[in-house]
PDB file of N, CA and C in Angstrom:
ATOM      1  N   VAL A  22      89.547 118.061 108.198  1.00  0.00           N
ATOM      2  CA  VAL A  22      90.429 116.821 107.955  1.00  0.00           C
ATOM      3  C   VAL A  22      90.564 116.774 106.179  1.00  0.00           C
ATOM      4  N   PHE A  23      91.703 116.642 105.697  1.00  0.00           N
ATOM      5  CA  PHE A  23      91.642 116.503 104.338  1.00  0.00           C
ATOM      6  C   PHE A  23      91.983 115.049 103.799  1.00  0.00           C
ATOM      7  N   LYS A  24      91.455 115.254 102.302  1.00  0.00           N
ATOM      8  CA  LYS A  24      91.124 113.678 101.679  1.00  0.00           C
ATOM      9  C   LYS A  24      92.022 113.748 100.450  1.00  0.00           C
ATOM     10  N   ARG A  25      92.663 114.948 100.115  1.00  0.00           N
ATOM     11  CA  ARG A  25      93.621 114.844  98.722  1.00  0.00           C
ATOM     12  C   ARG A  25      94.718 115.571  99.118  1.00  0.00           C
ATOM     13  N   ILE A  26      96.002 115.153  98.496  1.00  0.00           N
ATOM     14  CA  ILE A  26      97.021 116.322  98.231  1.00  0.00           C
ATOM     15  C   ILE A  26      96.853 116.758  96.784  1.00  0.00           C
ATOM     16  N   SER A  27      97.161 117.820  96.687  1.00  0.00           N
ATOM     17  CA  SER A  27      97.313 118.552  95.152  1.00  0.00           C
ATOM     18  C   SER A  27      98.790 119.044  95.057  1.00  0.00           C
ATOM     19  N   LEU A  28      99.467 118.894  93.976  1.00  0.00           N
ATOM     20  CA  LEU A  28     100.529 119.356  93.843  1.00  0.00           C
ATOM     21  C   LEU A  28     100.727 119.971  92.280  1.00  0.00           C
ATOM     22  N   ASN A  29     101.083 120.849  92.032  1.00  0.00           N
ATOM     23  CA  ASN A  29     101.721 121.714  90.635  1.00  0.00           C
ATOM     24  C   ASN A  29     103.134 121.402  90.610  1.00  0.00           C
ATOM     25  N   ALA A  30     103.417 120.527  89.274  1.00  0.00           N
ATOM     26  CA  ALA A  30     104.578 120.220  89.173  1.00  0.00           C
ATOM     27  C   ALA A  30     104.871 120.082  87.833  1.00  0.00           C
ATOM     28  N   ARG A  31     106.294 120.044  87.193  1.00  0.00           N
ATOM     29  CA  ARG A  31     106.938 119.939  86.131  1.00  0.00           C
ATOM     30  C   ARG A  31     108.013 119.064  86.087  1.00  0.00           C
ATOM     31  N   GLY A  32     108.595 118.612  84.800  1.00  0.00           N
ATOM     32  CA  GLY A  32     109.619 117.919  85.145  1.00  0.00           C
ATOM     33  C   GLY A  32     110.455 117.197  83.832  1.00  0.00           C
ATOM     34  N   ASN A  33     110.905 116.304  84.075  1.00  0.00           N
ATOM     35  CA  ASN A  33     111.337 115.709  82.770  1.00  0.00           C
ATOM     36  C   ASN A  33     110.753 114.340  82.006  1.00  0.00           C
ATOM     37  N   GLU A  34     109.538 114.358  82.234  1.00  0.00           N
ATOM     38  CA  GLU A  34     108.817 113.398  81.545  1.00  0.00           C
ATOM     39  C   GLU A  34     109.121 111.867  82.168  1.00  0.00           C
ATOM     40  N   SER A  35     109.046 112.034  83.416  1.00  0.00           N
ATOM     41  CA  SER A  35     109.320 110.783  84.510  1.00  0.00           C
ATOM     42  C   SER A  35     107.997 110.639  85.358  1.00  0.00           C
ATOM     43  N   ASP A  36     108.140 109.382  86.055  1.00  0.00           N
ATOM     44  CA  ASP A  36     107.361 109.297  87.091  1.00  0.00           C
ATOM     45  C   ASP A  36     107.860 109.354  88.659  1.00  0.00           C
ATOM     46  N   TYR A  37     107.245 110.031  89.613  1.00  0.00           N
ATOM     47  CA  TYR A  37     107.630 110.244  90.559  1.00  0.00           C
ATOM     48  C   TYR A  37     106.570 109.846  91.557  1.00  0.00           C
ATOM     49  N   TYR A  38     107.010 110.021  92.833  1.00  0.00           N
ATOM     50  CA  TYR A  38     106.303 109.260  93.930  1.00  0.00           C
ATOM     51  C   TYR A  38     105.903 110.328  95.194  1.00  0.00           C
ATOM     52  N   VAL A  39     104.770 110.302  95.545  1.00  0.00           N
ATOM     53  CA  VAL A  39     104.729 111.085  97.052  1.00  0.00           C
ATOM     54  C   VAL A  39     104.677 109.809  98.070  1.00  0.00           C
ATOM     55  N   HIS A  40     105.460 109.814  99.019  1.00  0.00           N
ATOM     56  CA  HIS A  40     105.456 108.906 100.198  1.00  0.00           C
ATOM     57  C   HIS A  40     104.878 109.803 101.494  1.00  0.00           C
ATOM     58  N   ILE A  41     104.136 109.005 101.857  1.00  0.00           N
ATOM     59  CA  ILE A  41     103.461 109.630 103.327  1.00  0.00           C
ATOM     60  C   ILE A  41     104.157 108.635 104.382  1.00  0.00           C
ATOM     61  N   ARG A  42     104.604 109.031 105.673  1.00  0.00           N
ATOM     62  CA  ARG A  42     104.700 108.525 106.886  1.00  0.00           C
ATOM     63  C   ARG A  42     103.823 108.839 107.789  1.00  0.00           C
ATOM     64  N   THR A  43     103.324 107.833 108.560  1.00  0.00           N
ATOM     65  CA  THR A  43     102.358 108.015 109.454  1.00  0.00           C
ATOM     66  C   THR A  43     102.908 107.626 111.073  1.00  0.00           C
ATOM     67  N   SER A  44     102.287 107.546 112.314  1.00  0.00           N
ATOM     68  CA  SER A  44     102.390 107.459 113.444  1.00  0.00           C
ATOM     69  C   SER A  44     102.299 105.733 113.466  1.00  0.00           C
ATOM     70  N   PHE A  45     102.142 105.012 112.221  1.00  0.00           N
ATOM     71  CA  PHE A  45     101.896 103.389 112.153  1.00  0.00           C
ATOM     72  C   PHE A  45     103.403 103.226 111.289  1.00  0.00           C
ATOM     73  N   THR A  46     104.039 103.923 110.615  1.00  0.00           N
ATOM     74  CA  THR A  46     105.016 103.802 109.916  1.00  0.00           C
ATOM     75  C   THR A  46     106.313 103.766 110.545  1.00  0.00           C
ATOM     76  N   LEU A  47     106.758 102.793 111.636  1.00  0.00           N
ATOM     77  CA  LEU A  47     108.031 103.064 112.589  1.00  0.00           C
ATOM     78  C   LEU A  47     108.782 102.623 111.911  1.00  0.00           C
ATOM     79  N   LEU A  48     109.006 101.587 110.922  1.00  0.00           N
ATOM     80  CA  LEU A  48     110.375 101.052 110.393  1.00  0.00           C
ATOM     81  C   LEU A  48     110.586 102.179 109.322  1.00  0.00           C
ATOM     82  N   PRO A  49     112.099 102.206 109.051  1.00  0.00           N
ATOM     83  CA  PRO A  49     112.283 103.296 107.724  1.00  0.00           C
ATOM     84  C   PRO A  49     111.937 102.784 106.551  1.00  0.00           C
ATOM     85  N   TRP A  50     111.532 101.419 106.213  1.00  0.00           N
ATOM     86  CA  TRP A  50     111.212 101.013 104.854  1.00  0.00           C
ATOM     87  C   TRP A  50     109.640 101.145 104.684  1.00  0.00           C
ATOM     88  N   GLN A  51     108.739 101.305 105.885  1.00  0.00           N
ATOM     89  CA  GLN A  51     107.560 101.676 105.535  1.00  0.00           C
ATOM     90  C   GLN A  51     106.988 102.914 105.389  1.00  0.00           C
ATOM     91  N   TYR A  52     105.994 103.058 104.370  1.00  0.00           N
ATOM     92  CA  TYR A  52     105.413 104.069 103.695  1.00  0.00           C
ATOM     93  C   TYR A  52     104.016 103.841 102.980  1.00  0.00           C
ATOM     94  N   TYR A  53     103.426 104.958 102.640  1.00  0.00           N
ATOM     95  CA  TYR A  53     102.211 104.795 101.830  1.00  0.00           C
ATOM     96  C   TYR A  53     102.899 105.472 100.469  1.00  0.00           C
ATOM     97  N   GLN A  54     102.216 105.241  99.202  1.00  0.00           N
ATOM     98  CA  GLN A  54     102.829 105.578  97.984  1.00  0.00           C
ATOM     99  C   GLN A  54     101.855 105.946  97.164  1.00  0.00           C
ATOM    100  N   ALA A  55     102.052 106.839  96.162  1.00  0.00           N
ATOM    101  CA  ALA A  55     101.020 107.419  95.239  1.00  0.00           C
ATOM    102  C   ALA A  55     101.888 107.891  94.368  1.00  0.00           C
ATOM    103  N   LYS A  56     101.825 107.472  92.881  1.00  0.00           N
ATOM    104  CA  LYS A  56     102.754 107.818  91.981  1.00  0.00           C
ATOM    105  C   LYS A  56     102.062 108.916  91.188  1.00  0.00           C
ATOM    106  N   PHE A  57     102.717 109.918  90.221  1.00  0.00           N
ATOM    107  CA  PHE A  57     102.346 110.890  89.579  1.00  0.00           C
ATOM    108  C   PHE A  57     103.551 111.081  88.431  1.00  0.00           C
ATOM    109  N   SER A  58     103.115 111.567  87.166  1.00  0.00           N
ATOM    110  CA  SER A  58     104.031 111.595  86.104  1.00  0.00           C
ATOM    111  C   SER A  58     103.824 112.976  85.732  1.00  0.00           C
ATOM    112  N   VAL A  59     105.123 113.344  85.327  1.00  0.00           N
ATOM    113  CA  VAL A  59     105.240 114.741  85.117  1.00  0.00           C
ATOM    114  C   VAL A  59     105.894 114.705  83.449  1.00  0.00           C
ATOM    115  N   THR A  60     105.357 115.958  83.053  1.00  0.00           N
ATOM    116  CA  THR A  60     106.124 116.674  81.589  1.00  0.00           C
ATOM    117  C   THR A  60     106.642 118.052  81.831  1.00  0.00           C
ATOM    118  N   SER A  61     107.163 118.359  80.964  1.00  0.00           N
ATOM    119  CA  SER A  61     107.992 119.732  80.992  1.00  0.00           C
ATOM    120  C   SER A  61     106.976 121.045  81.117  1.00  0.00           C
ATOM    121  N   GLU A  62     105.656 120.691  81.009  1.00  0.00           N
ATOM    122  CA  GLU A  62     104.530 121.800  81.642  1.00  0.00           C
ATOM    123  C   GLU A  62     104.381 121.647  83.004  1.00  0.00           C
ATOM    124  N   TRP A  63     103.542 122.680  83.456  1.00  0.00           N
ATOM    125  CA  TRP A  63     103.239 122.887  84.695  1.00  0.00           C
ATOM    126  C   TRP A  63     101.947 121.971  84.599  1.00  0.00           C
ATOM    127  N   GLU A  64     101.448 121.039  85.701  1.00  0.00           N
ATOM    128  CA  GLU A  64     100.224 120.484  85.564  1.00  0.00           C
ATOM    129  C   GLU A  64      99.803 120.280  87.338  1.00  0.00           C
ATOM    130  N   VAL A  65      98.828 120.328  87.628  1.00  0.00           N
ATOM    131  CA  VAL A  65      98.280 119.997  89.049  1.00  0.00           C
ATOM    132  C   VAL A  65      98.033 118.377  89.012  1.00  0.00           C
ATOM    133  N   HIS A  66      98.307 118.158  89.983  1.00  0.00           N
ATOM    134  CA  HIS A  66      98.000 116.481  90.113  1.00  0.00           C
ATOM    135  C   HIS A  66      97.464 116.357  91.557  1.00  0.00           C
ATOM    136  N   ASN A  67      96.205 115.835  91.551  1.00  0.00           N
ATOM    137  CA  ASN A  67      95.180 115.752  92.656  1.00  0.00           C
ATOM    138  C   ASN A  67      95.423 113.921  92.982  1.00  0.00           C
ATOM    139  N   LEU A  68      95.968 113.808  94.356  1.00  0.00           N
ATOM    140  CA  LEU A  68      96.170 112.465  94.647  1.00  0.00           C
ATOM    141  C   LEU A  68      95.445 111.845  95.895  1.00  0.00           C
ATOM    142  N   ASP A  69      94.477 111.382  95.896  1.00  0.00           N
ATOM    143  CA  ASP A  69      93.463 111.001  96.875  1.00  0.00           C
ATOM    144  C   ASP A  69      94.138 110.118  97.983  1.00  0.00           C
ATOM    145  N   LEU A  70      93.969 110.443  99.249  1.00  0.00           N
ATOM    146  CA  LEU A  70      94.705 109.700 100.483  1.00  0.00           C
ATOM    147  C   LEU A  70      94.009 108.103 100.135  1.00  0.00           C
ATOM    148  N   LYS A  71      92.897 107.886  99.664  1.00  0.00           N
ATOM    149  CA  LYS A  71      92.269 106.507  99.485  1.00  0.00           C
ATOM    150  C   LYS A  71      93.288 105.778  98.371  1.00  0.00           C
ATOM    151  N   ASP A  72      93.957 106.475  97.429  1.00  0.00           N
ATOM    152  CA  ASP A  72      94.711 105.715  96.381  1.00  0.00           C
ATOM    153  C   ASP A  72      96.040 105.288  96.790  1.00  0.00           C
ATOM    154  N   PHE A  73      96.495 105.961  97.866  1.00  0.00           N
ATOM    155  CA  PHE A  73      98.028 105.414  98.353  1.00  0.00           C
ATOM    156  C   PHE A  73      97.890 104.115  98.767  1.00  0.00           C
ATOM    157  N   LYS A  74      99.199 103.471  98.365  1.00  0.00           N
ATOM    158  CA  LYS A  74      99.610 102.130  98.524  1.00  0.00           C
ATOM    159  C   LYS A  74     100.249 101.863  99.643  1.00  0.00           C
ATOM    160  N   ARG A  75     100.016 101.000 100.619  1.00  0.00           N
ATOM    161  CA  ARG A  75     100.672 100.843 101.808  1.00  0.00           C
ATOM    162  C   ARG A  75     101.989  99.552 101.276  1.00  0.00           C
ATOM    163  N   SER A  76     103.094 100.020 101.896  1.00  0.00           N
ATOM    164  CA  SER A  76     104.417  99.302 101.725  1.00  0.00           C
ATOM    165  C   SER A  76     104.177  97.801 102.197  1.00  0.00           C
ATOM    166  N   GLY A  77     103.356  97.760 102.899  1.00  0.00           N
ATOM    167  CA  GLY A  77     103.244  96.187 103.468  1.00  0.00           C
ATOM    168  C   GLY A  77     101.811  96.138 104.394  1.00  0.00           C
ATOM    169  N   ILE A  78     101.750  94.929 104.494  1.00  0.00           N
ATOM    170  CA  ILE A  78     100.662  94.351 104.858  1.00  0.00           C
ATOM    171  C   ILE A  78     100.341  94.551 106.559  1.00  0.00           C
ATOM    172  N   LEU A  79     101.363  94.900 107.280  1.00  0.00           N
ATOM    173  CA  LEU A  79     101.256  95.184 108.902  1.00  0.00           C
ATOM    174  C   LEU A  79     100.789  96.844 108.991  1.00  0.00           C
ATOM    175  N   LEU A  80     100.618  97.592 107.897  1.00  0.00           N
ATOM    176  CA  LEU A  80     100.160  98.819 108.062  1.00  0.00           C
ATOM    177  C   LEU A  80      98.447  98.953 107.607  1.00  0.00           C
ATOM    178  N   PRO A  81      98.266  99.801 108.411  1.00  0.00           N
ATOM    179  CA  PRO A  81      96.422  99.950 108.049  1.00  0.00           C
ATOM    180  C   PRO A  81      96.252 100.123 106.739  1.00  0.00           C
ATOM    181  N   ARG A  82      95.067  99.589 106.266  1.00  0.00           N
ATOM    182  CA  ARG A  82      94.969  99.762 104.880  1.00  0.00           C
ATOM    183  C   ARG A  82      94.657 101.192 104.272  1.00  0.00           C
ATOM    184  N   LYS A  83      93.926 102.090 105.458  1.00  0.00           N
ATOM    185  CA  LYS A  83      93.556 103.323 105.112  1.00  0.00           C
ATOM    186  C   LYS A  83      94.609 104.337 105.879  1.00  0.00           C
ATOM    187  N   ILE A  84      94.684 105.457 105.549  1.00  0.00           N
ATOM    188  CA  ILE A  84      95.108 106.422 105.933  1.00  0.00           C
ATOM    189  C   ILE A  84      94.441 107.536 106.477  1.00  0.00           C
ATOM    190  N   ASN A  85      94.512 107.526 107.978  1.00  0.00           N
ATOM    191  CA  ASN A  85      94.155 108.546 108.538  1.00  0.00           C
ATOM    192  C   ASN A  85      94.719 109.892 108.731  1.00  0.00           C
ATOM    193  N   PRO A  86      94.269 111.069 108.027  1.00  0.00           N
ATOM    194  CA  PRO A  86      95.232 112.135 107.840  1.00  0.00           C
ATOM    195  C   PRO A  86      95.703 112.688 109.162  1.00  0.00           C
ATOM    196  N   LYS A  87      94.777 112.413 110.445  1.00  0.00           N
ATOM    197  CA  LYS A  87      95.527 112.897 111.650  1.00  0.00           C
ATOM    198  C   LYS A  87      96.677 112.266 112.076  1.00  0.00           C
ATOM    199  N   ASN A  88      97.048 110.914 111.383  1.00  0.00           N
ATOM    200  CA  ASN A  88      98.174 110.162 112.020  1.00  0.00           C
ATOM    201  C   ASN A  88      99.288 110.347 110.984  1.00  0.00           C
ATOM    202  N   ILE A  89      99.276 111.570 109.795  1.00  0.00           N
ATOM    203  CA  ILE A  89     100.474 111.735 109.087  1.00  0.00           C
ATOM    204  C   ILE A  89     101.570 112.677 109.486  1.00  0.00           C
ATOM    205  N   LYS A  90     102.623 112.188 109.465  1.00  0.00           N
ATOM    206  CA  LYS A  90     103.698 112.530 110.233  1.00  0.00           C
ATOM    207  C   LYS A  90     104.602 113.620 109.224  1.00  0.00           C
ATOM    208  N   SER A  91     104.790 112.569 107.788  1.00  0.00           N
ATOM    209  CA  SER A  91     105.426 113.540 106.960  1.00  0.00           C
ATOM    210  C   SER A  91     105.197 113.176 105.611  1.00  0.00           C
ATOM    211  N   LEU A  92     105.711 113.986 104.465  1.00  0.00           N
ATOM    212  CA  LEU A  92     105.058 113.569 103.200  1.00  0.00           C
ATOM    213  C   LEU A  92     106.657 114.017 102.642  1.00  0.00           C
ATOM    214  N   ALA A  93     106.879 113.137 101.448  1.00  0.00           N
ATOM    215  CA  ALA A  93     108.229 113.358 100.684  1.00  0.00           C
ATOM    216  C   ALA A  93     108.127 113.263  99.401  1.00  0.00           C
ATOM    217  N   LEU A  94     108.542 113.669  98.490  1.00  0.00           N
ATOM    218  CA  LEU A  94     108.646 113.654  96.978  1.00  0.00           C
ATOM    219  C   LEU A  94     109.640 112.619  96.505  1.00  0.00           C
ATOM    220  N   VAL A  95     109.839 111.783  95.916  1.00  0.00           N
ATOM    221  CA  VAL A  95     110.550 110.480  95.676  1.00  0.00           C
ATOM    222  C   VAL A  95     110.779 110.096  94.138  1.00  0.00           C
ATOM    223  N   ALA A  96     112.036 109.923  94.003  1.00  0.00           N
ATOM    224  CA  ALA A  96     112.094 109.027  92.593  1.00  0.00           C
ATOM    225  C   ALA A  96     112.467 107.630  93.214  1.00  0.00           C
ATOM    226  N   PHE A  97     112.076 106.768  92.543  1.00  0.00           N
ATOM    227  CA  PHE A  97     111.661 105.488  93.431  1.00  0.00           C
ATOM    228  C   PHE A  97     112.124 104.345  92.352  1.00  0.00           C
ATOM    229  N   GLY A  98     112.414 103.329  92.486  1.00  0.00           N
ATOM    230  CA  GLY A  98     112.446 102.249  91.616  1.00  0.00           C
ATOM    231  C   GLY A  98     113.098 101.769  90.504  1.00  0.00           C
ATOM    232  N   ARG A  99     113.821 102.892  90.230  1.00  0.00           N
ATOM    233  CA  ARG A  99     115.048 102.543  89.061  1.00  0.00           C
ATOM    234  C   ARG A  99     115.842 103.815  89.392  1.00  0.00           C
ATOM    235  N   GLU A 100     116.974 103.711  88.176  1.00  0.00           N
ATOM    236  CA  GLU A 100     117.796 105.104  88.080  1.00  0.00           C
ATOM    237  C   GLU A 100     117.284 106.186  87.772  1.00  0.00           C
ATOM    238  N   TYR A 101     117.508 107.093  88.313  1.00  0.00           N
ATOM    239  CA  TYR A 101     116.929 108.519  87.781  1.00  0.00           C
ATOM    240  C   TYR A 101     117.782 109.441  87.402  1.00  0.00           C
ATOM    241  N   LYS A 102     117.402 110.311  86.240  1.00  0.00           N
ATOM    242  CA  LYS A 102     118.110 111.633  86.016  1.00  0.00           C
ATOM    243  C   LYS A 102     116.955 112.415  86.586  1.00  0.00           C
ATOM    244  N   VAL A 103     117.146 113.070  87.991  1.00  0.00           N
ATOM    245  CA  VAL A 103     115.964 113.694  88.527  1.00  0.00           C
ATOM    246  C   VAL A 103     115.758 114.818  88.122  1.00  0.00           C
ATOM    247  N   LYS A 104     114.702 115.704  87.565  1.00  0.00           N
ATOM    248  CA  LYS A 104     114.536 116.893  87.395  1.00  0.00           C
ATOM    249  C   LYS A 104     112.714 117.064  87.767  1.00  0.00           C
ATOM    250  N   LEU A 105     112.793 117.735  88.963  1.00  0.00           N
ATOM    251  CA  LEU A 105     111.440 117.863  89.351  1.00  0.00           C
ATOM    252  C   LEU A 105     111.144 119.272  89.950  1.00  0.00           C
ATOM    253  N   ASP A 106     110.239 120.116  89.473  1.00  0.00           N
ATOM    254  CA  ASP A 106     110.016 121.348  89.980  1.00  0.00           C
ATOM    255  C   ASP A 106     108.577 121.314  90.530  1.00  0.00           C
ATOM    256  N   VAL A 107     108.324 121.949  91.605  1.00  0.00           N
ATOM    257  CA  VAL A 107     107.256 121.828  92.403  1.00  0.00           C
ATOM    258  C   VAL A 107     106.689 123.324  92.896  1.00  0.00           C
ATOM    259  N   SER A 108     105.733 123.619  92.431  1.00  0.00           N
ATOM    260  CA  SER A 108     105.377 125.362  92.882  1.00  0.00           C
ATOM    261  C   SER A 108     104.436 125.474  93.949  1.00  0.00           C
ATOM    262  N   ASP A 109     103.653 124.123  94.407  1.00  0.00           N
ATOM    263  CA  ASP A 109     102.730 124.519  95.338  1.00  0.00           C
ATOM    264  C   ASP A 109     102.201 122.863  95.652  1.00  0.00           C
ATOM    265  N   ILE A 110     101.986 122.841  97.130  1.00  0.00           N
ATOM    266  CA  ILE A 110     101.595 121.419  97.492  1.00  0.00           C
ATOM    267  C   ILE A 110     100.354 122.050  98.645  1.00  0.00           C
ATOM    268  N   SER A 111      99.149 121.435  98.395  1.00  0.00           N
ATOM    269  CA  SER A 111      98.033 121.998  99.126  1.00  0.00           C
ATOM    270  C   SER A 111      97.292 120.675  99.599  1.00  0.00           C
ATOM    271  N   LEU A 112      96.787 120.757 100.729  1.00  0.00           N
ATOM    272  CA  LEU A 112      95.880 119.573 101.369  1.00  0.00           C
ATOM    273  C   LEU A 112      94.506 120.169 100.982  1.00  0.00           C
ATOM    274  N   ILE A 113      93.491 118.967 100.209  1.00  0.00           N
ATOM    275  CA  ILE A 113      92.528 119.570 100.165  1.00  0.00           C
ATOM    276  C   ILE A 113      91.214 118.389 100.634  1.00  0.00           C
ATOM    277  N   ASN A 114      90.096 119.336 101.033  1.00  0.00           N
ATOM    278  CA  ASN A 114      88.940 118.241 101.779  1.00  0.00           C
ATOM    279  C   ASN A 114      88.212 117.768 100.473  1.00  0.00           C
TER     280      ASN A 114
END
């Protein structure tokens, strides 16, 4: 079972998010979210599952990796001109 999501990314000096959906995120607007910031240089971002924030109080506080159904890279919360390159996504223990 993994505890961290690692991604190698570069982009346009912006903040992006990883959204996780689990078997408990039944409604379209429910997710767990963690932010990462990119520059024009390749950089590895390690996101601990314990640091993901839930979108509402009806979701469990902690993510059980066994319940994860999907993962998405998201430009969220403002108007974006998106430029995000990702060369690798890994699940780390």
